[in-house]
Amino acid sequence: MSRPREEILGEESGEDCHVIDLMGFSDEILLHILSYVPSTDLILNVKRTCRKLATLCLDKSLTHTVVLHKDYQVSKDKVKQLLKEIGKEILQLNMAGCYWLPSSTIDNVLRCKNLVKLNLSGCHLTSLRLSKMLSVLQNLRSLAIDVNPGFDASQLSSECKATLSRVLELKQTLYTPSYGVVPCCTSLEKLLLYFEILDRSREGFILSGQLMVGESNVPHYQNLRVFYARLAPGYVNQEVVRLYLAVLSDRTPENLHVFLISAPGSFAETGATKNLLDSMARNVCLDALQLPKSWLNGFSLLQHVKFNSPFYFSFSRCTLSGSYLVQKVINGGKDLKSLTSLNLSGCIHCLAPDSFFRKAEDDIDSSILESLVVSCCNLRHLNLSAAHHHSSENLGKHLCQLLARLKHLLSLALPVCSITGGAANADKPPMQSVTNMLPQGFGKKARVGVQTYPRSVEQGHAKPQSSVFWTLLESLLLLESLELVGSNFSSAMPRNEPAIRNSLPACSRAQHVGDAEVAAISQLTYLRNLTLAQLPNILTGSGLIRIGAQCQHLRTLSLANLGMMGKVVYLPAFMDMLKYCKHLRDLRLEQPYFSANAQFFQALSHCSSLQRLCIISRNGTLQSDAVMSFMASCLEVIMCHMFTGESLTACKNLQQSIVRSFQAERPALNVVIFPLLHEDLTEVIRDVPMMHLDEITLFKSRVAEEPPNLWW
């Protein structure tokens, strides 16, 4: 029987309120609360508080799965103690990205003899350590590892190979030309390959992608259901993946239903790959498909391939026309309610009837988009970025109006020029100006030439009349990820090449997207990830303040090339925005001439949950003492990457000061401060932990990048 309300809350007349006893909750509620506590805190701290919690913390629902991924405070001693206490209970262990833990820490995994799933991606692991560990883990069925230079499969013991023969799921990240442990995994049903091999060694030698085909072990692919390969730029990556595919071309697995190859740039077909695609078209029925753009541009595969209940399509950067997509992929309007993720990034013709005569400034064919929306009505992830998708002034046929029908969308990527009004407004000058952005009524007059903005959320933008973008976001209130990127945007941060790029000017229609449209994003209460890039008409940044105040779930923010390039005009508003971002964890800021001064870092210090910071600024400056003060006040920050116009000496001194001052108490600390245009930048980049490089330092679209739940 519950206690009376006054016993719990007390009387308003001044009596002391009774404290609610947490231990009075049911075990089910307490277990749910404890499920949000990191495993290390749960076992090493909470478990020691009282007998009841000691029992609950050892419940199977809390100990069967242990996730150390992004638990940046975990140390080698904590891992050792954690696995010592509950190692025998753990069935799934995720240590992905624990790059700061020494190799010897991996030896403690031997205590988890009942492991079924193990993720060691990003961890330091030698062939001998892997062999010793897998010789004990006889129940293992799912494994994720890195294959680094020096890996030698001949060092794997017979017991290790026996364990690998029972593995059903394998994820390999290759940093050297190798088959890794694939030849030992004769029962594979899911194979994920990430190729991160550089064309040159650290010593400058050109690497070869040639491997012995006889080592590939042809029979092991016959149970394969999922094949995924993601290639970083580089010739060697293409050479090595061809050797993996050569095995598939000999005998295509009959149960294959997911086939995905993500390759940047040009990746030419060969006789073996053509045989593979022909075999797939004849013998398999797919649920997910992604191919290099040159493989799809010939159209031959899509004419014959069969789909069952597809859930993921990626035609990124291909030149297929909209008419072809509608006719061949959705079969002229076929019901595709099963499709949850669609990537059309860089498909410049996908919303046009043909790919031969269309110019970038031409309007889309709304009937093609309408067919996609009607057929794929359950889409949750949609990427239409890196293309010019201009709508005409036909009533009800604007891209935003059609996308508003997709009520289940959780993530969306759009080019900036796609959210403007019809062609009738395209030649008009932007409606926004500094004067009409100011609060109306009596008060001080704004000085000419001084950018001002509303100082409170209440003074922000109201919905403009007939704004299709506002209407779109009103219909997508469950959206968690939004990318609004200029169709001509190119990041100054390189992958494997120098950071000297000629950026193209923004699309002329993007000049009509400014602070009011940014303010519309504040409607997305559940927004967690936001990317804004190449919005030249940002005048004051006032819309950012509303986003900060109203999107309290925001975790990741990426801003690039907003407003004028020669001056960061939105900085005052951005600093005001940061005061609201109490839960922000990742911030990426790319802006020429950005001054990372004391005022900026003081504002950034309000982001008490911030963990990763990346600043990229050609001709930008840093204030070293401000950076040190910021690092001292924001105790959660474990990644600080800054690539600016400062001298090499100044960068090195600041980097050494941060490491010397904070490395001891932050085991995962990763600091890279380096001149953006320095010739050795690519050598510095190769030492960045892959999880940071891939998730924040390098700019890319992440909406529908991979199928949902591709790995755990």
Short mmCIF file of N, CA and C in Angstrom, two decimals, residues 332-455:
data_model
loop_
_atom_site.label_atom_id
_atom_site.label_comp_id
_atom_site.label_asym_id
_atom_site.label_seq_id
_atom_site.Cartn_x
_atom_site.Cartn_y
_atom_site.Cartn_z
N GLY A 332 8.25 0.40 -60.90
CA GLY A 332 7.14 1.24 -61.32
C GLY A 332 6.13 1.53 -60.22
N GLY A 333 6.56 1.53 -58.97
CA GLY A 333 5.64 1.83 -57.88
C GLY A 333 5.36 0.65 -56.98
N LYS A 334 6.19 -0.39 -57.08
CA LYS A 334 6.02 -1.58 -56.25
C LYS A 334 6.07 -1.21 -54.77
N ASP A 335 5.29 -1.90 -53.99
CA ASP A 335 5.23 -1.66 -52.55
C ASP A 335 6.57 -2.03 -51.91
N LEU A 336 7.26 -1.04 -51.33
CA LEU A 336 8.53 -1.27 -50.66
C LEU A 336 8.45 -0.83 -49.21
N LYS A 337 7.43 -1.29 -48.53
CA LYS A 337 7.26 -0.91 -47.13
C LYS A 337 8.37 -1.45 -46.25
N SER A 338 9.08 -2.46 -46.72
CA SER A 338 10.17 -3.04 -45.91
C SER A 338 11.41 -2.15 -45.91
N LEU A 339 11.55 -1.24 -46.87
CA LEU A 339 12.75 -0.42 -46.99
C LEU A 339 12.80 0.61 -45.87
N THR A 340 13.85 0.55 -45.06
CA THR A 340 13.99 1.49 -43.94
C THR A 340 15.11 2.49 -44.14
N SER A 341 16.05 2.22 -45.07
CA SER A 341 17.20 3.10 -45.23
C SER A 341 17.54 3.23 -46.71
N LEU A 342 17.68 4.48 -47.18
CA LEU A 342 17.95 4.74 -48.60
C LEU A 342 18.99 5.84 -48.72
N ASN A 343 20.10 5.53 -49.38
CA ASN A 343 21.19 6.49 -49.56
C ASN A 343 21.30 6.86 -51.04
N LEU A 344 20.93 8.09 -51.35
CA LEU A 344 21.05 8.63 -52.70
C LEU A 344 22.02 9.81 -52.72
N SER A 345 22.97 9.81 -51.79
CA SER A 345 23.94 10.90 -51.70
C SER A 345 24.77 11.00 -52.97
N GLY A 346 24.86 12.20 -53.53
CA GLY A 346 25.66 12.42 -54.72
C GLY A 346 25.04 11.90 -55.99
N CYS A 347 23.81 11.42 -55.93
CA CYS A 347 23.10 10.96 -57.13
C CYS A 347 22.45 12.17 -57.80
N ILE A 348 23.18 12.80 -58.68
CA ILE A 348 22.74 14.09 -59.20
C ILE A 348 21.53 13.97 -60.12
N HIS A 349 21.27 12.78 -60.64
CA HIS A 349 20.15 12.61 -61.57
C HIS A 349 19.00 11.79 -60.99
N CYS A 350 19.08 11.43 -59.72
CA CYS A 350 18.11 10.47 -59.17
C CYS A 350 16.69 11.01 -59.10
N LEU A 351 16.51 12.33 -59.13
CA LEU A 351 15.16 12.92 -59.12
C LEU A 351 14.84 13.60 -60.44
N ALA A 352 15.57 13.23 -61.49
CA ALA A 352 15.32 13.75 -62.84
C ALA A 352 14.96 12.58 -63.75
N PRO A 353 14.18 12.81 -64.79
CA PRO A 353 13.73 11.70 -65.64
C PRO A 353 14.86 11.03 -66.41
N ASP A 354 15.93 11.77 -66.72
CA ASP A 354 17.04 11.16 -67.46
C ASP A 354 18.36 11.74 -66.96
N SER A 355 19.45 11.12 -67.38
CA SER A 355 20.77 11.54 -66.92
C SER A 355 21.64 12.09 -68.04
N PHE A 356 21.01 12.43 -69.16
CA PHE A 356 21.81 12.85 -70.32
C PHE A 356 21.77 14.35 -70.56
N PHE A 357 20.65 14.98 -70.26
CA PHE A 357 20.52 16.38 -70.63
C PHE A 357 20.33 17.31 -69.44
N ARG A 358 20.24 16.75 -68.24
CA ARG A 358 19.94 17.58 -67.08
C ARG A 358 21.15 18.42 -66.68
N LYS A 359 20.89 19.68 -66.34
CA LYS A 359 21.90 20.56 -65.77
C LYS A 359 21.65 20.68 -64.27
N ALA A 360 22.67 21.10 -63.56
CA ALA A 360 22.58 21.16 -62.10
C ALA A 360 21.45 22.07 -61.64
N GLU A 361 21.23 23.16 -62.37
CA GLU A 361 20.22 24.13 -61.93
C GLU A 361 18.80 23.76 -62.34
N ASP A 362 18.63 22.68 -63.08
CA ASP A 362 17.29 22.27 -63.49
C ASP A 362 16.48 21.78 -62.29
N ASP A 363 15.15 21.92 -62.41
CA ASP A 363 14.26 21.47 -61.34
C ASP A 363 14.12 19.95 -61.36
N ILE A 364 13.81 19.41 -60.20
CA ILE A 364 13.58 17.97 -60.11
C ILE A 364 12.22 17.64 -60.71
N ASP A 365 12.03 16.38 -60.99
CA ASP A 365 10.73 15.88 -61.42
C ASP A 365 10.00 15.40 -60.17
N SER A 366 9.04 16.16 -59.71
CA SER A 366 8.37 15.85 -58.44
C SER A 366 7.65 14.51 -58.48
N SER A 367 7.24 14.06 -59.65
CA SER A 367 6.52 12.78 -59.74
C SER A 367 7.44 11.61 -59.38
N ILE A 368 8.74 11.75 -59.69
CA ILE A 368 9.69 10.69 -59.33
C ILE A 368 9.85 10.61 -57.83
N LEU A 369 10.04 11.76 -57.18
CA LEU A 369 10.15 11.77 -55.73
C LEU A 369 8.86 11.29 -55.08
N GLU A 370 7.73 11.67 -55.64
CA GLU A 370 6.45 11.24 -55.09
C GLU A 370 6.30 9.73 -55.17
N SER A 371 6.78 9.13 -56.25
CA SER A 371 6.72 7.67 -56.38
C SER A 371 7.58 7.00 -55.31
N LEU A 372 8.76 7.57 -55.06
CA LEU A 372 9.63 7.02 -54.02
C LEU A 372 9.00 7.14 -52.65
N VAL A 373 8.41 8.28 -52.36
CA VAL A 373 7.80 8.52 -51.06
C VAL A 373 6.62 7.59 -50.83
N VAL A 374 5.79 7.43 -51.85
CA VAL A 374 4.61 6.58 -51.72
C VAL A 374 5.01 5.11 -51.55
N SER A 375 5.97 4.67 -52.35
CA SER A 375 6.37 3.25 -52.31
C SER A 375 7.18 2.92 -51.06
N CYS A 376 8.04 3.84 -50.65
CA CYS A 376 8.93 3.61 -49.50
C CYS A 376 8.43 4.40 -48.29
N CYS A 377 7.21 4.17 -47.90
CA CYS A 377 6.55 5.01 -46.91
C CYS A 377 7.06 4.80 -45.49
N ASN A 378 7.84 3.73 -45.25
CA ASN A 378 8.34 3.47 -43.90
C ASN A 378 9.81 3.81 -43.73
N LEU A 379 10.33 4.64 -44.61
CA LEU A 379 11.74 5.02 -44.51
C LEU A 379 12.03 5.68 -43.17
N ARG A 380 13.15 5.28 -42.57
CA ARG A 380 13.62 5.90 -41.33
C ARG A 380 14.91 6.69 -41.53
N HIS A 381 15.62 6.39 -42.60
CA HIS A 381 16.89 7.07 -42.87
C HIS A 381 16.96 7.38 -44.36
N LEU A 382 17.13 8.65 -44.71
CA LEU A 382 17.14 9.08 -46.11
C LEU A 382 18.24 10.10 -46.33
N ASN A 383 19.07 9.85 -47.35
CA ASN A 383 20.18 10.75 -47.67
C ASN A 383 20.04 11.23 -49.10
N LEU A 384 19.82 12.53 -49.27
CA LEU A 384 19.72 13.16 -50.59
C LEU A 384 20.78 14.23 -50.77
N SER A 385 21.87 14.17 -50.00
CA SER A 385 22.87 15.23 -49.98
C SER A 385 23.77 15.18 -51.22
N ALA A 386 24.67 16.19 -51.31
CA ALA A 386 25.71 16.26 -52.36
C ALA A 386 25.14 16.29 -53.77
N ALA A 387 24.02 16.94 -53.94
CA ALA A 387 23.41 17.10 -55.27
C ALA A 387 22.55 18.36 -55.25
N HIS A 388 22.22 18.85 -56.43
CA HIS A 388 21.33 20.01 -56.55
C HIS A 388 19.91 19.49 -56.80
N HIS A 389 19.06 19.59 -55.80
CA HIS A 389 17.66 19.16 -55.94
C HIS A 389 16.77 20.39 -55.79
N HIS A 390 16.51 21.04 -56.92
CA HIS A 390 15.73 22.27 -56.92
C HIS A 390 14.28 21.98 -57.27
N SER A 391 13.37 22.57 -56.52
CA SER A 391 11.94 22.34 -56.75
C SER A 391 11.33 23.50 -57.53
N SER A 392 10.33 23.17 -58.32
CA SER A 392 9.59 24.21 -59.04
C SER A 392 8.56 24.81 -58.11
N GLU A 393 7.78 25.76 -58.61
CA GLU A 393 6.79 26.43 -57.78
C GLU A 393 5.43 25.76 -57.83
N ASN A 394 5.37 24.54 -58.35
CA ASN A 394 4.09 23.82 -58.38
C ASN A 394 3.58 23.58 -56.97
N LEU A 395 2.37 23.94 -56.72
CA LEU A 395 1.79 23.84 -55.38
C LEU A 395 1.74 22.39 -54.92
N GLY A 396 2.27 22.16 -53.71
CA GLY A 396 2.21 20.83 -53.13
C GLY A 396 3.21 19.85 -53.68
N LYS A 397 4.09 20.29 -54.60
CA LYS A 397 5.04 19.38 -55.23
C LYS A 397 6.48 19.70 -54.84
N HIS A 398 6.68 20.56 -53.86
CA HIS A 398 8.04 20.89 -53.43
C HIS A 398 8.66 19.69 -52.72
N LEU A 399 9.96 19.54 -52.84
CA LEU A 399 10.65 18.43 -52.20
C LEU A 399 10.32 18.33 -50.72
N CYS A 400 10.32 19.45 -50.02
CA CYS A 400 10.02 19.44 -48.59
C CYS A 400 8.59 18.99 -48.31
N GLN A 401 7.67 19.40 -49.14
CA GLN A 401 6.27 19.01 -48.95
C GLN A 401 6.07 17.52 -49.17
N LEU A 402 6.81 16.95 -50.12
CA LEU A 402 6.68 15.52 -50.37
C LEU A 402 7.36 14.70 -49.27
N LEU A 403 8.52 15.16 -48.82
CA LEU A 403 9.21 14.44 -47.75
C LEU A 403 8.44 14.49 -46.43
N ALA A 404 7.60 15.48 -46.25
CA ALA A 404 6.81 15.59 -45.02
C ALA A 404 5.87 14.41 -44.82
N ARG A 405 5.64 13.64 -45.87
CA ARG A 405 4.77 12.46 -45.76
C ARG A 405 5.49 11.29 -45.07
N LEU A 406 6.81 11.36 -44.99
CA LEU A 406 7.58 10.25 -44.38
C LEU A 406 7.62 10.45 -42.87
N LYS A 407 6.57 10.07 -42.21
CA LYS A 407 6.38 10.35 -40.79
C LYS A 407 7.33 9.57 -39.88
N HIS A 408 7.98 8.51 -40.42
CA HIS A 408 8.81 7.67 -39.57
C HIS A 408 10.29 8.03 -39.63
N LEU A 409 10.64 9.10 -40.34
CA LEU A 409 12.05 9.45 -40.51
C LEU A 409 12.73 9.74 -39.17
N LEU A 410 13.90 9.13 -38.98
CA LEU A 410 14.74 9.39 -37.81
C LEU A 410 16.00 10.15 -38.19
N SER A 411 16.45 10.02 -39.43
CA SER A 411 17.62 10.76 -39.88
C SER A 411 17.43 11.20 -41.32
N LEU A 412 17.92 12.40 -41.62
CA LEU A 412 17.68 13.00 -42.94
C LEU A 412 18.87 13.87 -43.32
N ALA A 413 19.35 13.72 -44.55
CA ALA A 413 20.42 14.56 -45.08
C ALA A 413 19.93 15.22 -46.36
N LEU A 414 20.03 16.56 -46.41
CA LEU A 414 19.54 17.31 -47.56
C LEU A 414 20.58 18.34 -48.01
N PRO A 415 20.63 18.65 -49.31
CA PRO A 415 21.44 19.78 -49.76
C PRO A 415 20.75 21.09 -49.37
N VAL A 416 21.52 22.10 -49.09
CA VAL A 416 20.96 23.38 -48.65
C VAL A 416 20.01 23.96 -49.69
N CYS A 417 20.37 23.82 -50.97
CA CYS A 417 19.56 24.44 -52.02
C CYS A 417 18.20 23.77 -52.19
N SER A 418 17.99 22.62 -51.59
CA SER A 418 16.73 21.90 -51.76
C SER A 418 15.61 22.43 -50.87
N ILE A 419 15.93 23.24 -49.86
CA ILE A 419 14.90 23.66 -48.91
C ILE A 419 14.40 25.05 -49.18
N THR A 420 14.88 25.69 -50.27
CA THR A 420 14.38 27.02 -50.63
C THR A 420 13.04 26.89 -51.34
N GLY A 421 12.40 28.04 -51.55
CA GLY A 421 11.11 28.05 -52.24
C GLY A 421 11.28 27.72 -53.72
N GLY A 422 10.23 27.95 -54.50
CA GLY A 422 10.21 27.60 -55.91
C GLY A 422 11.12 28.47 -56.75
N ALA A 423 11.16 28.14 -58.03
CA ALA A 423 12.03 28.85 -58.96
C ALA A 423 11.68 30.31 -59.08
N ALA A 424 10.43 30.67 -58.76
CA ALA A 424 10.02 32.06 -58.88
C ALA A 424 10.81 32.96 -57.96
N ASN A 425 11.29 32.40 -56.85
CA ASN A 425 12.05 33.20 -55.89
C ASN A 425 13.55 33.08 -56.08
N ALA A 426 13.96 32.25 -57.02
CA ALA A 426 15.39 31.94 -57.12
C ALA A 426 16.22 33.14 -57.51
N ASP A 427 15.68 34.04 -58.32
CA ASP A 427 16.46 35.17 -58.79
C ASP A 427 16.32 36.40 -57.91
N LYS A 428 15.45 36.34 -56.90
CA LYS A 428 15.27 37.47 -56.00
C LYS A 428 16.39 37.50 -54.98
N PRO A 429 16.76 38.67 -54.51
CA PRO A 429 17.78 38.72 -53.46
C PRO A 429 17.25 38.11 -52.19
N PRO A 430 18.13 37.61 -51.31
CA PRO A 430 17.69 37.02 -50.06
C PRO A 430 16.82 37.97 -49.27
N MET A 431 15.76 37.42 -48.65
CA MET A 431 14.81 38.24 -47.91
C MET A 431 15.39 38.77 -46.60
N GLN A 432 16.39 38.05 -46.06
CA GLN A 432 16.91 38.46 -44.77
C GLN A 432 17.96 39.54 -44.94
N SER A 433 18.01 40.41 -44.01
CA SER A 433 19.06 41.41 -43.92
C SER A 433 19.29 41.69 -42.45
N VAL A 434 20.33 42.41 -42.17
CA VAL A 434 20.64 42.69 -40.77
C VAL A 434 19.51 43.46 -40.11
N THR A 435 18.90 44.40 -40.81
CA THR A 435 17.89 45.24 -40.19
C THR A 435 16.64 44.47 -39.85
N ASN A 436 16.16 43.59 -40.76
CA ASN A 436 14.92 42.90 -40.44
C ASN A 436 15.14 41.73 -39.50
N MET A 437 16.38 41.45 -39.10
CA MET A 437 16.64 40.42 -38.10
C MET A 437 16.52 40.98 -36.69
N LEU A 438 16.47 42.31 -36.57
CA LEU A 438 16.46 42.92 -35.26
C LEU A 438 15.07 42.91 -34.66
N PRO A 439 14.95 42.89 -33.32
CA PRO A 439 13.64 43.01 -32.68
C PRO A 439 12.98 44.33 -33.07
N GLN A 440 11.70 44.28 -33.37
CA GLN A 440 10.99 45.48 -33.77
C GLN A 440 10.47 46.25 -32.56
N GLY A 441 10.36 47.53 -32.69
CA GLY A 441 9.81 48.33 -31.60
C GLY A 441 10.81 49.37 -31.15
N PHE A 442 10.51 49.99 -29.99
CA PHE A 442 11.39 51.03 -29.47
C PHE A 442 12.66 50.42 -28.90
N GLY A 443 13.70 51.20 -28.85
CA GLY A 443 14.95 50.73 -28.27
C GLY A 443 16.12 51.39 -28.98
N LYS A 444 17.32 50.95 -28.65
CA LYS A 444 18.51 51.53 -29.25
C LYS A 444 18.56 51.23 -30.74
N LYS A 445 19.06 52.18 -31.48
CA LYS A 445 19.27 51.95 -32.89
C LYS A 445 20.56 51.16 -33.09
N ALA A 446 20.52 50.23 -34.01
CA ALA A 446 21.71 49.44 -34.29
C ALA A 446 22.66 50.26 -35.14
N ARG A 447 23.92 50.21 -34.78
CA ARG A 447 24.90 50.92 -35.57
C ARG A 447 25.07 50.24 -36.91
N VAL A 448 25.23 51.01 -37.96
CA VAL A 448 25.39 50.46 -39.29
C VAL A 448 26.68 49.66 -39.36
N GLY A 449 26.58 48.47 -39.93
CA GLY A 449 27.76 47.63 -40.08
C GLY A 449 28.02 46.70 -38.93
N VAL A 450 27.22 46.77 -37.86
CA VAL A 450 27.41 45.90 -36.71
C VAL A 450 26.36 44.80 -36.72
N GLN A 451 26.77 43.56 -36.75
CA GLN A 451 25.84 42.44 -36.75
C GLN A 451 25.23 42.28 -35.36
N THR A 452 23.93 42.23 -35.29
CA THR A 452 23.26 42.00 -34.02
C THR A 452 22.29 40.85 -34.18
N TYR A 453 21.78 40.36 -33.07
CA TYR A 453 20.87 39.24 -33.11
C TYR A 453 20.04 39.25 -31.85
N PRO A 454 18.90 38.57 -31.85
CA PRO A 454 18.06 38.52 -30.66
C PRO A 454 18.83 37.96 -29.48
N ARG A 455 18.75 38.63 -28.33
CA ARG A 455 19.50 38.22 -27.15
C ARG A 455 18.75 37.20 -26.31
#
